[in-house]
Amino acid sequence: MLKISTLTAWAELLISSLSQQYLTAVIEPYRPTLASLWIGALRDYASIRGDSEVMQESSSNAVDTLYLNLGKEVLLPVR
């Protein structure tokens, strides 16, 4: 959650920089890094959503749930 919150704050700064030009100088050096981190977060979210949808669709089929949950443990460790 902290990663998403941080990326959201940077995104809000980017949006604010459209009306407040001095913020452009703050954001510009970090823009490539932030873009790749945001894409990574979206990819992780899509992977988690996709796995849960596959599990719901194939609940009647013999699907190895350990295999489906493997990605979730790597992306979001269960505590």
CSV table of C-alpha atoms in Angstrom, one decimal:
chain,number,residue,atom,x,y,z
A,1,MET,CA,0.0,0.0,0.0
A,2,LEU,CA,2.8,2.4,0.7
A,3,LYS,CA,4.2,2.0,-2.8
A,4,ILE,CA,0.8,2.7,-4.4
A,5,SER,CA,0.3,5.7,-2.1
A,6,THR,CA,3.7,7.1,-3.0
A,7,LEU,CA,3.1,6.7,-6.7
A,8,THR,CA,-0.3,8.3,-6.3
A,9,ALA,CA,1.2,11.3,-4.6
A,10,TRP,CA,3.7,11.7,-7.4
A,11,ALA,CA,0.9,11.4,-10.0
A,12,GLU,CA,-1.0,14.1,-8.2
A,13,LEU,CA,2.1,16.3,-8.3
A,14,LEU,CA,2.4,15.7,-12.0
A,15,ILE,CA,-1.3,16.7,-12.6
A,16,SER,CA,-0.7,19.8,-10.4
A,17,SER,CA,2.3,20.7,-12.5
A,18,LEU,CA,0.1,21.4,-15.4
A,19,SER,CA,-1.3,24.5,-13.7
A,20,GLN,CA,1.7,25.3,-11.4
A,21,GLN,CA,4.9,25.4,-13.6
A,22,TYR,CA,7.4,25.3,-10.7
A,23,LEU,CA,6.4,21.7,-10.0
A,24,THR,CA,7.6,20.7,-13.4
A,25,ALA,CA,11.2,21.1,-12.3
A,26,VAL,CA,10.6,18.9,-9.3
A,27,ILE,CA,9.0,16.1,-11.2
A,28,GLU,CA,10.9,16.0,-14.5
A,29,PRO,CA,14.1,14.3,-13.2
A,30,TYR,CA,12.1,11.4,-11.7
A,31,ARG,CA,9.5,11.0,-14.5
A,32,PRO,CA,11.2,7.9,-16.2
A,33,THR,CA,11.6,6.1,-12.9
A,34,LEU,CA,8.1,6.9,-11.8
A,35,ALA,CA,6.6,5.7,-15.1
A,36,SER,CA,8.3,2.4,-14.9
A,37,LEU,CA,7.3,1.9,-11.2
A,38,TRP,CA,3.7,2.8,-12.1
A,39,ILE,CA,3.6,0.3,-15.0
A,40,GLY,CA,5.1,-2.4,-12.7
A,41,ALA,CA,2.3,-1.7,-10.1
A,42,LEU,CA,-0.4,-2.0,-12.8
A,43,ARG,CA,1.2,-5.2,-14.0
A,44,ASP,CA,1.2,-6.7,-10.5
A,45,TYR,CA,-2.5,-5.6,-10.0
A,46,ALA,CA,-3.5,-7.1,-13.4
A,47,SER,CA,-1.7,-10.4,-12.5
A,48,ILE,CA,-3.5,-10.6,-9.2
A,49,ARG,CA,-6.9,-9.8,-10.8
A,50,GLY,CA,-6.3,-12.3,-13.6
A,51,ASP,CA,-5.4,-15.1,-11.3
A,52,SER,CA,-8.4,-14.6,-9.2
A,53,GLU,CA,-10.7,-14.5,-12.2
A,54,VAL,CA,-9.2,-17.7,-13.6
A,55,MET,CA,-9.8,-19.3,-10.2
A,56,GLN,CA,-13.4,-18.2,-10.1
A,57,GLU,CA,-14.1,-19.3,-13.7
A,58,SER,CA,-12.5,-22.7,-13.3
A,59,SER,CA,-13.7,-23.5,-9.8
A,60,SER,CA,-15.6,-26.5,-11.2
A,61,ASN,CA,-12.5,-27.6,-13.2
A,62,ALA,CA,-9.5,-29.4,-11.6
A,63,VAL,CA,-7.1,-26.4,-11.4
A,64,ASP,CA,-4.1,-26.6,-9.1
A,65,THR,CA,-4.9,-23.7,-6.7
A,66,LEU,CA,-1.3,-23.8,-5.3
A,67,TYR,CA,-0.1,-22.9,-8.8
A,68,LEU,CA,-2.6,-20.1,-9.1
A,69,ASN,CA,-1.7,-18.7,-5.7
A,70,LEU,CA,2.0,-18.8,-6.3
A,71,GLY,CA,2.0,-15.4,-8.0
A,72,LYS,CA,0.1,-13.9,-5.2
A,73,GLU,CA,2.6,-15.0,-2.6
A,74,VAL,CA,5.5,-13.4,-4.7
A,75,LEU,CA,3.6,-10.2,-5.3
A,76,LEU,CA,1.8,-9.8,-2.1
A,77,PRO,CA,3.1,-12.0,0.7
A,78,VAL,CA,0.5,-13.3,3.1
A,79,ARG,CA,1.3,-12.5,6.8
